[in-house]
PDB file of C-alpha atoms and ligand atoms in Angstrom:
ATOM      1  CA  MET A   1      18.839  21.335 -21.962  1.00  0.00           C
ATOM      2  CA  PRO A   2      17.238  22.583 -18.559  1.00  0.00           C
ATOM      3  CA  LEU A   3      14.339  20.830 -17.568  1.00  0.00           C
ATOM      4  CA  SER A   4      10.886  22.412 -19.379  1.00  0.00           C
ATOM      5  CA  THR A   5       7.475  22.526 -16.306  1.00  0.00           C
ATOM      6  CA  ILE A   6       4.701  21.056 -18.708  1.00  0.00           C
ATOM      7  CA  ILE A   7       0.976  21.453 -17.658  1.00  0.00           C
ATOM      8  CA  ALA A   8      -1.101  20.897 -20.632  1.00  0.00           C
ATOM      9  CA  PRO A   9      -2.167  17.623 -22.383  1.00  0.00           C
ATOM     10  CA  MET A  10      -1.788  19.683 -25.814  1.00  0.00           C
ATOM     11  CA  ASP A  11       2.014  21.761 -25.254  1.00  0.00           C
ATOM     12  CA  LEU A  12       3.032  18.187 -23.995  1.00  0.00           C
ATOM     13  CA  ARG A  13       1.969  16.501 -27.542  1.00  0.00           C
ATOM     14  CA  ALA A  14       3.656  19.244 -28.776  1.00  0.00           C
ATOM     15  CA  GLN A  15       6.915  18.447 -27.565  1.00  0.00           C
ATOM     16  CA  ILE A  16       6.335  14.697 -28.077  1.00  0.00           C
ATOM     17  CA  LEU A  17       5.509  15.509 -30.954  1.00  0.00           C
ATOM     18  CA  GLU A  18       8.609  17.238 -31.503  1.00  0.00           C
ATOM     19  CA  TRP A  19      10.810  14.730 -30.200  1.00  0.00           C
ATOM     20  CA  ARG A  20       9.428  11.874 -32.246  1.00  0.00           C
ATOM     21  CA  LEU A  21      10.268  13.828 -35.346  1.00  0.00           C
ATOM     22  CA  GLU A  22      13.490  13.846 -34.823  1.00  0.00           C
ATOM     23  CA  ARG A  23      13.491  10.006 -33.630  1.00  0.00           C
ATOM     24  CA  LYS A  24      14.703   9.989 -30.231  1.00  0.00           C
ATOM     25  CA  LYS A  25      13.969   7.269 -28.188  1.00  0.00           C
ATOM     26  CA  ILE A  26      11.571   8.735 -25.087  1.00  0.00           C
ATOM     27  CA  ALA A  27      11.428   8.012 -21.388  1.00  0.00           C
ATOM     28  CA  PHE A  28       8.887   8.014 -18.415  1.00  0.00           C
ATOM     29  CA  VAL A  29       8.968   7.554 -15.088  1.00  0.00           C
ATOM     30  CA  PRO A  30       5.220   8.413 -13.448  1.00  0.00           C
ATOM     31  CA  THR A  31       5.672   9.260  -9.517  1.00  0.00           C
ATOM     32  CA  MET A  32       3.486  11.671  -7.076  1.00  0.00           C
ATOM     33  CA  GLY A  33       5.579  14.182  -5.694  1.00  0.00           C
ATOM     34  CA  ALA A  34       7.266  13.760  -2.791  1.00  0.00           C
ATOM     35  CA  LEU A  35      10.516  13.512  -4.728  1.00  0.00           C
ATOM     36  CA  HIS A  36      12.914  11.146  -3.244  1.00  0.00           C
ATOM     37  CA  MET A  37      16.088   8.582  -4.168  1.00  0.00           C
ATOM     38  CA  GLY A  38      14.241   6.258  -5.559  1.00  0.00           C
ATOM     39  CA  HIS A  39      13.006   8.311  -7.461  1.00  0.00           C
ATOM     40  CA  ILE A  40      15.904   9.925  -8.309  1.00  0.00           C
ATOM     41  CA  SER A  41      17.254   6.000  -9.177  1.00  0.00           C
ATOM     42  CA  LEU A  42      14.466   5.364 -11.590  1.00  0.00           C
ATOM     43  CA  VAL A  43      15.605   8.450 -13.470  1.00  0.00           C
ATOM     44  CA  GLU A  44      18.959   7.266 -13.474  1.00  0.00           C
ATOM     45  CA  ALA A  45      18.268   3.864 -15.367  1.00  0.00           C
ATOM     46  CA  ALA A  46      15.624   5.502 -17.547  1.00  0.00           C
ATOM     47  CA  ARG A  47      18.317   8.266 -18.770  1.00  0.00           C
ATOM     48  CA  LYS A  48      20.301   5.429 -19.349  1.00  0.00           C
ATOM     49  CA  GLN A  49      18.033   4.157 -22.021  1.00  0.00           C
ATOM     50  CA  ALA A  50      16.642   7.238 -23.677  1.00  0.00           C
ATOM     51  CA  ASP A  51      17.464  10.062 -24.975  1.00  0.00           C
ATOM     52  CA  ARG A  52      14.497  12.272 -23.475  1.00  0.00           C
ATOM     53  CA  VAL A  53      13.820  11.750 -19.828  1.00  0.00           C
ATOM     54  CA  VAL A  54       9.808  13.150 -18.517  1.00  0.00           C
ATOM     55  CA  VAL A  55       8.935  12.282 -15.086  1.00  0.00           C
ATOM     56  CA  SER A  56       4.919  13.432 -14.170  1.00  0.00           C
ATOM     57  CA  ILE A  57       3.916  14.612 -10.947  1.00  0.00           C
ATOM     58  CA  PHE A  58       0.006  14.454 -10.780  1.00  0.00           C
ATOM     59  CA  VAL A  59      -1.052  12.989  -6.893  1.00  0.00           C
ATOM     60  CA  ASN A  60      -4.000  10.583  -8.718  1.00  0.00           C
ATOM     61  CA  PRO A  61      -7.309  11.190  -6.811  1.00  0.00           C
ATOM     62  CA  MET A  62      -8.513   8.538  -7.912  1.00  0.00           C
ATOM     63  CA  GLN A  63      -5.920   5.780  -6.280  1.00  0.00           C
ATOM     64  CA  PHE A  64      -6.784   6.881  -2.688  1.00  0.00           C
ATOM     65  CA  GLY A  65      -9.827   5.505  -0.488  1.00  0.00           C
ATOM     66  CA  PRO A  66     -11.652   7.832   1.072  1.00  0.00           C
ATOM     67  CA  LYS A  67     -10.510   7.274   4.252  1.00  0.00           C
ATOM     68  CA  GLU A  68      -6.882   7.817   2.883  1.00  0.00           C
ATOM     69  CA  ASP A  69      -4.348   9.665   3.497  1.00  0.00           C
ATOM     70  CA  PHE A  70      -4.808  12.232  -0.568  1.00  0.00           C
ATOM     71  CA  GLY A  71      -5.434  15.106   1.758  1.00  0.00           C
ATOM     72  CA  ASN A  72      -2.552  15.003   4.185  1.00  0.00           C
ATOM     73  CA  TYR A  73       0.142  13.146   0.735  1.00  0.00           C
ATOM     74  CA  PRO A  74       3.145  15.535   0.838  1.00  0.00           C
ATOM     75  CA  ARG A  75       3.592  17.523  -2.261  1.00  0.00           C
ATOM     76  CA  MET A  76       6.453  19.732  -2.593  1.00  0.00           C
ATOM     77  CA  LEU A  77       6.759  21.094  -6.821  1.00  0.00           C
ATOM     78  CA  ALA A  78       9.567  23.246  -5.978  1.00  0.00           C
ATOM     79  CA  GLN A  79      11.326  20.802  -4.493  1.00  0.00           C
ATOM     80  CA  ASP A  80      10.847  18.213  -6.842  1.00  0.00           C
ATOM     81  CA  ILE A  81      11.703  20.852  -9.923  1.00  0.00           C
ATOM     82  CA  ALA A  82      14.859  21.281  -8.251  1.00  0.00           C
ATOM     83  CA  LYS A  83      16.353  17.556  -7.838  1.00  0.00           C
ATOM     84  CA  LEU A  84      14.035  16.815 -11.496  1.00  0.00           C
ATOM     85  CA  GLU A  85      16.975  20.054 -13.117  1.00  0.00           C
ATOM     86  CA  ALA A  86      19.441  18.071 -11.067  1.00  0.00           C
ATOM     87  CA  ALA A  87      18.516  14.911 -12.201  1.00  0.00           C
ATOM     88  CA  GLY A  88      18.666  15.714 -15.831  1.00  0.00           C
ATOM     89  CA  VAL A  89      15.252  15.359 -16.994  1.00  0.00           C
ATOM     90  CA  ASP A  90      14.375  16.924 -20.165  1.00  0.00           C
ATOM     91  CA  ALA A  91      10.699  17.399 -18.710  1.00  0.00           C
ATOM     92  CA  LEU A  92       8.230  17.389 -15.901  1.00  0.00           C
ATOM     93  CA  PHE A  93       4.257  17.186 -16.591  1.00  0.00           C
ATOM     94  CA  ALA A  94       3.093  18.515 -14.130  1.00  0.00           C
ATOM     95  CA  PRO A  95      -1.219  17.895 -15.629  1.00  0.00           C
ATOM     96  CA  ILE A  96      -3.897  19.721 -13.310  1.00  0.00           C
ATOM     97  CA  ALA A  97      -6.612  17.374 -12.297  1.00  0.00           C
ATOM     98  CA  ALA A  98     -10.033  18.830 -14.686  1.00  0.00           C
ATOM     99  CA  ASP A  99      -6.892  17.650 -17.434  1.00  0.00           C
ATOM    100  CA  ILE A 100      -7.077  14.949 -16.547  1.00  0.00           C
ATOM    101  CA  TYR A 101     -10.233  14.232 -14.971  1.00  0.00           C
ATOM    102  CA  PRO A 102     -12.678  15.878 -17.515  1.00  0.00           C
ATOM    103  CA  GLU A 103     -16.225  16.568 -16.263  1.00  0.00           C
ATOM    104  CA  GLY A 104     -18.486  13.549 -16.893  1.00  0.00           C
ATOM    105  CA  PHE A 105     -15.293  10.772 -17.135  1.00  0.00           C
ATOM    106  CA  GLN A 106     -16.785   7.889 -16.780  1.00  0.00           C
ATOM    107  CA  THR A 107     -13.980   5.529 -18.351  1.00  0.00           C
ATOM    108  CA  PHE A 108     -12.010   2.980 -15.799  1.00  0.00           C
ATOM    109  CA  VAL A 109      -9.310   0.143 -16.746  1.00  0.00           C
ATOM    110  CA  SER A 110      -9.612  -2.622 -14.112  1.00  0.00           C
ATOM    111  CA  ASN A 111      -7.547  -6.060 -13.584  1.00  0.00           C
ATOM    112  CA  ASN A 112     -10.266  -8.996 -11.788  1.00  0.00           C
ATOM    113  CA  ALA A 113      -7.966 -11.123 -11.246  1.00  0.00           C
ATOM    114  CA  ILE A 114      -5.408  -8.915  -9.536  1.00  0.00           C
ATOM    115  CA  ASN A 115      -6.348  -6.657  -8.236  1.00  0.00           C
ATOM    116  CA  ASN A 116      -8.229  -7.861  -5.939  1.00  0.00           C
ATOM    117  CA  ILE A 117      -5.711 -10.269  -3.684  1.00  0.00           C
ATOM    118  CA  LEU A 118      -2.779  -8.391  -1.428  1.00  0.00           C
ATOM    119  CA  ASP A 119      -3.421  -4.986  -1.300  1.00  0.00           C
ATOM    120  CA  GLY A 120      -5.904  -4.519  -3.966  1.00  0.00           C
ATOM    121  CA  ARG A 121      -7.779  -6.727  -1.179  1.00  0.00           C
ATOM    122  CA  SER A 122      -7.452  -4.287   1.515  1.00  0.00           C
ATOM    123  CA  ARG A 123      -7.117  -0.853  -0.719  1.00  0.00           C
ATOM    124  CA  PRO A 124     -10.231  -1.536  -2.994  1.00  0.00           C
ATOM    125  CA  GLY A 125     -10.689   0.464  -5.849  1.00  0.00           C
ATOM    126  CA  HIS A 126      -6.606   1.187  -5.256  1.00  0.00           C
ATOM    127  CA  PHE A 127      -5.265  -0.781  -8.674  1.00  0.00           C
ATOM    128  CA  ASP A 128      -8.056   0.091 -10.741  1.00  0.00           C
ATOM    129  CA  GLY A 129      -7.151   4.380 -10.363  1.00  0.00           C
ATOM    130  CA  VAL A 130      -3.540   3.422 -10.816  1.00  0.00           C
ATOM    131  CA  LEU A 131      -4.119   1.497 -14.262  1.00  0.00           C
ATOM    132  CA  THR A 132      -6.442   4.003 -15.267  1.00  0.00           C
ATOM    133  CA  VAL A 133      -4.225   7.370 -14.970  1.00  0.00           C
ATOM    134  CA  VAL A 134      -0.615   4.935 -16.004  1.00  0.00           C
ATOM    135  CA  SER A 135      -3.159   4.230 -19.597  1.00  0.00           C
ATOM    136  CA  LYS A 136      -3.990   8.127 -19.212  1.00  0.00           C
ATOM    137  CA  LEU A 137      -0.270   8.869 -18.694  1.00  0.00           C
ATOM    138  CA  PHE A 138       0.982   6.081 -21.183  1.00  0.00           C
ATOM    139  CA  ASN A 139      -1.444   7.985 -23.749  1.00  0.00           C
ATOM    140  CA  LEU A 140      -0.097  11.583 -23.399  1.00  0.00           C
ATOM    141  CA  VAL A 141       3.138  10.978 -22.946  1.00  0.00           C
ATOM    142  CA  GLN A 142       3.828   7.912 -25.152  1.00  0.00           C
ATOM    143  CA  PRO A 143       6.788   6.751 -24.548  1.00  0.00           C
ATOM    144  CA  ASP A 144       8.949   4.419 -25.849  1.00  0.00           C
ATOM    145  CA  CYS A 145      10.052   2.572 -22.157  1.00  0.00           C
ATOM    146  CA  ALA A 146       8.697   3.375 -17.985  1.00  0.00           C
ATOM    147  CA  PHE A 147      10.168   2.898 -15.022  1.00  0.00           C
ATOM    148  CA  PHE A 148       8.919   1.476 -12.358  1.00  0.00           C
ATOM    149  CA  GLY A 149       9.826   0.868  -8.778  1.00  0.00           C
ATOM    150  CA  LYS A 150       9.884  -2.633  -6.920  1.00  0.00           C
ATOM    151  CA  LYS A 151       8.365  -1.479  -3.742  1.00  0.00           C
ATOM    152  CA  ASP A 152       5.489  -0.940  -5.933  1.00  0.00           C
ATOM    153  CA  TYR A 153       5.884  -4.894  -6.643  1.00  0.00           C
ATOM    154  CA  GLN A 154       2.546  -5.327  -6.867  1.00  0.00           C
ATOM    155  CA  GLN A 155       1.633  -2.251  -9.232  1.00  0.00           C
ATOM    156  CA  LEU A 156       4.604  -2.910 -11.382  1.00  0.00           C
ATOM    157  CA  LYS A 157       2.722  -6.687 -11.688  1.00  0.00           C
ATOM    158  CA  VAL A 158      -0.217  -4.969 -12.475  1.00  0.00           C
ATOM    159  CA  ILE A 159       0.943  -2.690 -14.623  1.00  0.00           C
ATOM    160  CA  SER A 160       3.399  -5.024 -17.000  1.00  0.00           C
ATOM    161  CA  ASN A 161      -0.076  -7.703 -17.644  1.00  0.00           C
ATOM    162  CA  MET A 162      -2.075  -4.136 -18.390  1.00  0.00           C
ATOM    163  CA  VAL A 163       0.953  -2.958 -21.434  1.00  0.00           C
ATOM    164  CA  ARG A 164       0.764  -6.793 -22.170  1.00  0.00           C
ATOM    165  CA  ASP A 165      -3.245  -7.385 -22.043  1.00  0.00           C
ATOM    166  CA  LEU A 166      -3.957  -4.153 -23.763  1.00  0.00           C
ATOM    167  CA  SER A 167      -1.575  -3.845 -26.319  1.00  0.00           C
ATOM    168  CA  PHE A 168       0.628  -0.727 -25.753  1.00  0.00           C
ATOM    169  CA  PRO A 169       3.871  -0.335 -27.638  1.00  0.00           C
ATOM    170  CA  ILE A 170       5.969   0.314 -24.532  1.00  0.00           C
ATOM    171  CA  GLU A 171       9.025  -1.576 -22.818  1.00  0.00           C
ATOM    172  CA  ILE A 172       8.308  -1.660 -18.576  1.00  0.00           C
ATOM    173  CA  VAL A 173      11.259  -1.494 -17.044  1.00  0.00           C
ATOM    174  CA  GLY A 174      11.133  -2.734 -12.909  1.00  0.00           C
ATOM    175  CA  CYS A 175      13.857  -1.282 -10.671  1.00  0.00           C
ATOM    176  CA  ASP A 176      15.335  -2.084  -7.785  1.00  0.00           C
ATOM    177  CA  THR A 177      14.139  -0.876  -4.081  1.00  0.00           C
ATOM    178  CA  MET A 178      15.971   2.061  -2.528  1.00  0.00           C
ATOM    179  CA  ARG A 179      16.768   1.348   0.926  1.00  0.00           C
ATOM    180  CA  GLU A 180      17.907   3.821   3.565  1.00  0.00           C
ATOM    181  CA  GLU A 181      20.954   3.367   5.384  1.00  0.00           C
ATOM    182  CA  ASP A 182      19.088   1.189   8.376  1.00  0.00           C
ATOM    183  CA  GLY A 183      16.959  -0.807   5.803  1.00  0.00           C
ATOM    184  CA  LEU A 184      14.071   1.621   5.578  1.00  0.00           C
ATOM    185  CA  ALA A 185      12.376   0.921   1.717  1.00  0.00           C
ATOM    186  CA  MET A 186      12.356   4.641   0.708  1.00  0.00           C
ATOM    187  CA  SER A 187       9.626   6.542  -0.353  1.00  0.00           C
ATOM    188  CA  SER A 188       7.510   9.810   0.149  1.00  0.00           C
ATOM    189  CA  ARG A 189       5.322   8.876   2.678  1.00  0.00           C
ATOM    190  CA  ASN A 190       8.545   8.442   4.869  1.00  0.00           C
ATOM    191  CA  LEU A 191       8.031  12.391   5.505  1.00  0.00           C
ATOM    192  CA  ARG A 192       4.724  12.052   7.356  1.00  0.00           C
ATOM    193  CA  LEU A 193       6.477   9.414  10.394  1.00  0.00           C
ATOM    194  CA  THR A 194       7.643  11.510  13.278  1.00  0.00           C
ATOM    195  CA  PRO A 195      11.072  10.977  14.212  1.00  0.00           C
ATOM    196  CA  ALA A 196       9.886   8.578  16.753  1.00  0.00           C
ATOM    197  CA  GLU A 197       8.510   5.888  14.339  1.00  0.00           C
ATOM    198  CA  ARG A 198      11.265   6.332  11.711  1.00  0.00           C
ATOM    199  CA  GLN A 199      13.659   4.953  14.242  1.00  0.00           C
ATOM    200  CA  LEU A 200      10.800   2.032  14.453  1.00  0.00           C
ATOM    201  CA  ALA A 201       9.915   1.831  10.762  1.00  0.00           C
ATOM    202  CA  PRO A 202      13.565  -0.368  10.131  1.00  0.00           C
ATOM    203  CA  LYS A 203      11.408  -3.164  11.674  1.00  0.00           C
ATOM    204  CA  ILE A 204       9.703  -3.687   8.833  1.00  0.00           C
ATOM    205  CA  TYR A 205      12.725  -4.999   6.651  1.00  0.00           C
ATOM    206  CA  GLN A 206      14.614  -6.541   9.482  1.00  0.00           C
ATOM    207  CA  GLY A 207      11.232  -8.995   9.472  1.00  0.00           C
ATOM    208  CA  LEU A 208      11.917  -9.755   5.979  1.00  0.00           C
ATOM    209  CA  SER A 209      15.586 -10.390   6.232  1.00  0.00           C
ATOM    210  CA  LEU A 210      14.609 -13.091   8.717  1.00  0.00           C
ATOM    211  CA  ILE A 211      12.505 -14.642   6.627  1.00  0.00           C
ATOM    212  CA  ALA A 212      15.500 -14.706   3.484  1.00  0.00           C
ATOM    213  CA  GLU A 213      17.822 -15.568   5.840  1.00  0.00           C
ATOM    214  CA  ALA A 214      16.032 -18.442   7.485  1.00  0.00           C
ATOM    215  CA  TYR A 215      15.156 -19.903   3.538  1.00  0.00           C
ATOM    216  CA  LYS A 216      18.863 -19.602   2.786  1.00  0.00           C
ATOM    217  CA  ALA A 217      19.053 -22.094   5.986  1.00  0.00           C
ATOM    218  CA  GLY A 218      16.631 -24.856   4.634  1.00  0.00           C
ATOM    219  CA  GLU A 219      12.956 -23.003   5.791  1.00  0.00           C
ATOM    220  CA  ARG A 220      10.754 -23.775   2.876  1.00  0.00           C
ATOM    221  CA  ASP A 221       7.023 -23.375   5.394  1.00  0.00           C
ATOM    222  CA  PHE A 222       5.428 -20.978   4.010  1.00  0.00           C
ATOM    223  CA  ILE A 223       3.541 -20.117   7.262  1.00  0.00           C
ATOM    224  CA  LYS A 224       7.009 -20.692   9.640  1.00  0.00           C
ATOM    225  CA  LEU A 225       8.354 -18.131   7.056  1.00  0.00           C
ATOM    226  CA  THR A 226       5.673 -15.409   7.977  1.00  0.00           C
ATOM    227  CA  ASP A 227       5.304 -16.498  11.410  1.00  0.00           C
ATOM    228  CA  LEU A 228       9.136 -15.321  11.854  1.00  0.00           C
ATOM    229  CA  PHE A 229       8.092 -12.011  10.280  1.00  0.00           C
ATOM    230  CA  LYS A 230       5.018 -11.757  12.371  1.00  0.00           C
ATOM    231  CA  GLU A 231       7.172 -13.118  16.171  1.00  0.00           C
ATOM    232  CA  GLU A 232       9.456  -9.648  15.193  1.00  0.00           C
ATOM    233  CA  LEU A 233       7.208  -7.195  14.361  1.00  0.00           C
ATOM    234  CA  ALA A 234       5.346  -7.413  17.742  1.00  0.00           C
ATOM    235  CA  GLN A 235       8.366  -6.948  19.178  1.00  0.00           C
ATOM    236  CA  VAL A 236       7.690  -3.829  18.681  1.00  0.00           C
ATOM    237  CA  GLN A 237       3.865  -2.315  19.929  1.00  0.00           C
ATOM    238  CA  GLU A 238       3.088   0.690  17.812  1.00  0.00           C
ATOM    239  CA  PHE A 239       3.075  -1.399  14.183  1.00  0.00           C
ATOM    240  CA  ARG A 240      -0.199  -3.116  13.284  1.00  0.00           C
ATOM    241  CA  LEU A 241       0.442  -5.184  10.912  1.00  0.00           C
ATOM    242  CA  ASP A 242      -1.600  -5.268   8.081  1.00  0.00           C
ATOM    243  CA  SER A 243      -0.639  -7.648   6.047  1.00  0.00           C
ATOM    244  CA  ILE A 244       1.431 -10.387   4.488  1.00  0.00           C
ATOM    245  CA  ASP A 245       2.109 -12.528   2.020  1.00  0.00           C
ATOM    246  CA  ILE A 246       4.613 -15.285   0.435  1.00  0.00           C
ATOM    247  CA  ARG A 247       3.783 -15.729  -3.512  1.00  0.00           C
ATOM    248  CA  THR A 248       5.445 -16.429  -6.471  1.00  0.00           C
ATOM    249  CA  GLN A 249       7.566 -13.551  -8.077  1.00  0.00           C
ATOM    250  CA  ASP A 250       5.907 -14.127 -11.415  1.00  0.00           C
ATOM    251  CA  ARG A 251       2.253 -14.035 -11.242  1.00  0.00           C
ATOM    252  CA  LEU A 252       1.885 -13.657  -7.128  1.00  0.00           C
ATOM    253  CA  ALA A 253       0.767 -16.899  -6.475  1.00  0.00           C
ATOM    254  CA  ALA A 254      -0.445 -18.029  -3.455  1.00  0.00           C
ATOM    255  CA  PHE A 255       1.918 -21.298  -2.367  1.00  0.00           C
ATOM    256  CA  GLU A 256      -0.155 -24.152  -1.410  1.00  0.00           C
ATOM    257  CA  GLY A 257       0.408 -27.656  -0.369  1.00  0.00           C
ATOM    258  CA  ASP A 258       3.958 -29.731   1.707  1.00  0.00           C
ATOM    259  CA  GLY A 259       5.625 -28.391  -1.579  1.00  0.00           C
ATOM    260  CA  GLY A 260       6.051 -24.744  -0.071  1.00  0.00           C
ATOM    261  CA  VAL A 261       8.124 -22.407  -1.039  1.00  0.00           C
ATOM    262  CA  ASP A 262       9.221 -24.502  -4.306  1.00  0.00           C
ATOM    263  CA  LYS A 263       9.392 -21.486  -6.432  1.00  0.00           C
ATOM    264  CA  PRO A 264      11.287 -17.715  -6.841  1.00  0.00           C
ATOM    265  CA  ALA A 265       9.570 -16.074  -3.853  1.00  0.00           C
ATOM    266  CA  VAL A 266       8.288 -12.919  -2.607  1.00  0.00           C
ATOM    267  CA  ALA A 267       7.384 -11.560   0.944  1.00  0.00           C
ATOM    268  CA  LEU A 268       4.864  -8.904   0.647  1.00  0.00           C
ATOM    269  CA  VAL A 269       4.025  -6.871   3.501  1.00  0.00           C
ATOM    270  CA  ALA A 270       2.203  -3.590   4.464  1.00  0.00           C
ATOM    271  CA  ALA A 271       1.881  -2.499   8.394  1.00  0.00           C
ATOM    272  CA  HIS A 272       0.233   0.834  10.090  1.00  0.00           C
ATOM    273  CA  LEU A 273       2.707   2.759  12.354  1.00  0.00           C
ATOM    274  CA  GLY A 274       0.827   5.474  13.482  1.00  0.00           C
ATOM    275  CA  SER A 275      -0.889   7.393  10.726  1.00  0.00           C
ATOM    276  CA  VAL A 276       1.287   5.624   8.505  1.00  0.00           C
ATOM    277  CA  ARG A 277       0.214   2.573   6.313  1.00  0.00           C
ATOM    278  CA  LEU A 278       4.298   1.126   4.886  1.00  0.00           C
ATOM    279  CA  ILE A 279       4.748  -0.997   2.661  1.00  0.00           C
ATOM    280  CA  ASP A 280       7.439  -3.208   1.333  1.00  0.00           C
ATOM    281  CA  ASN A 281       8.768  -6.380  -0.087  1.00  0.00           C
ATOM    282  CA  LEU A 282      11.457  -8.592  -1.195  1.00  0.00           C
ATOM    283  CA  GLU A 283      12.551 -11.800  -3.157  1.00  0.00           C
ATOM    284  CA  PHE A 284      13.742 -14.520  -2.404  1.00  0.00           C
ATOM    285  CA  GLY A 285      14.410 -18.462  -3.208  1.00  0.00           C
ATOM    286  CA  ALA A 286      15.979 -18.889  -6.976  1.00  0.00           C
ATOM    287  CA  GLN A 287      16.466 -17.005  -9.577  1.00  0.00           C
TER     288      GLN A 287
HETATM  289  O1  PAF B 301       3.820   4.692  -8.289  1.00  0.00           O
HETATM  290  C1  PAF B 301       3.125   6.259  -7.893  1.00  0.00           C
HETATM  291  O2  PAF B 301       3.512   7.069  -7.904  1.00  0.00           O
HETATM  292  C2  PAF B 301       1.781   5.960  -8.423  1.00  0.00           C
HETATM  293  O3  PAF B 301       0.930   4.931  -7.930  1.00  0.00           O
HETATM  294  C3  PAF B 301       2.040   5.686  -9.962  1.00  0.00           C
HETATM  295  C4  PAF B 301       2.768   5.007 -10.627  1.00  0.00           C
HETATM  296  C5  PAF B 301       2.818   7.618 -10.052  1.00  0.00           C
HETATM  297  C6  PAF B 301       0.221   6.267 -10.410  1.00  0.00           C
HETATM  298  O4  PAF B 301      -0.576   7.240 -10.402  1.00  0.00           O
END
């Protein structure tokens, strides 16, 4: 079946209704475009679990802060369509902003507990923007299951919590981060790195790997573990570290006291390289 590109929400509804009447299971992969192998791996996971796969491309203005890269975010619809077609996607939903945010728009989805820690602290309003658009897209696509990358670890948690709290009848599936050969996590923002910055960028993954190795060798002190990362990144003066945190995998809670890292953990980092803010994370510790 060839890929159909759908712009209008009404047309999307008609297509979804048709598939529902045929009792097809529908999977959804929301994206902001500039697709790479990380997105395609989500599509592949989606195809294994459902009869029809819908991908959305919408660069969501609400999740960008006033000083962030909304204007510079890479947009390449023609290439994206070719990649989705090759990956066997059934429908691309590429709405226009006026259909997502009609005049008078005033209702938001927010999560105060998790929104204001980690990336939510550095990017005020970011996760409200993500939750609001994802809940709108869920209502429009009405999928049975939706696929998100673990690269945006906090986003995956915030969305899973929203689905639980607001009873969306949707299974959320988290998929492993795809990495370039040198370890750099795949991200649309990598396109904005200069060639020189691209050479330096894998340092983030090297630093995260040091944490996991030290934990394996018996280190449990979260301050010593994060210091290892800071020392590694400090070797490259072009980096400006935004945050490095070690949290529990289940609730993103901070480790406290003498027990150190005593639960399955994840190290989450955000760092600026030139004009690009990169994020990455690595899970470690007993499962
Ligand atoms: O991960 C992304 O690309 C975006 O945050 C998402 C989930 C598509 C919402 O705009």
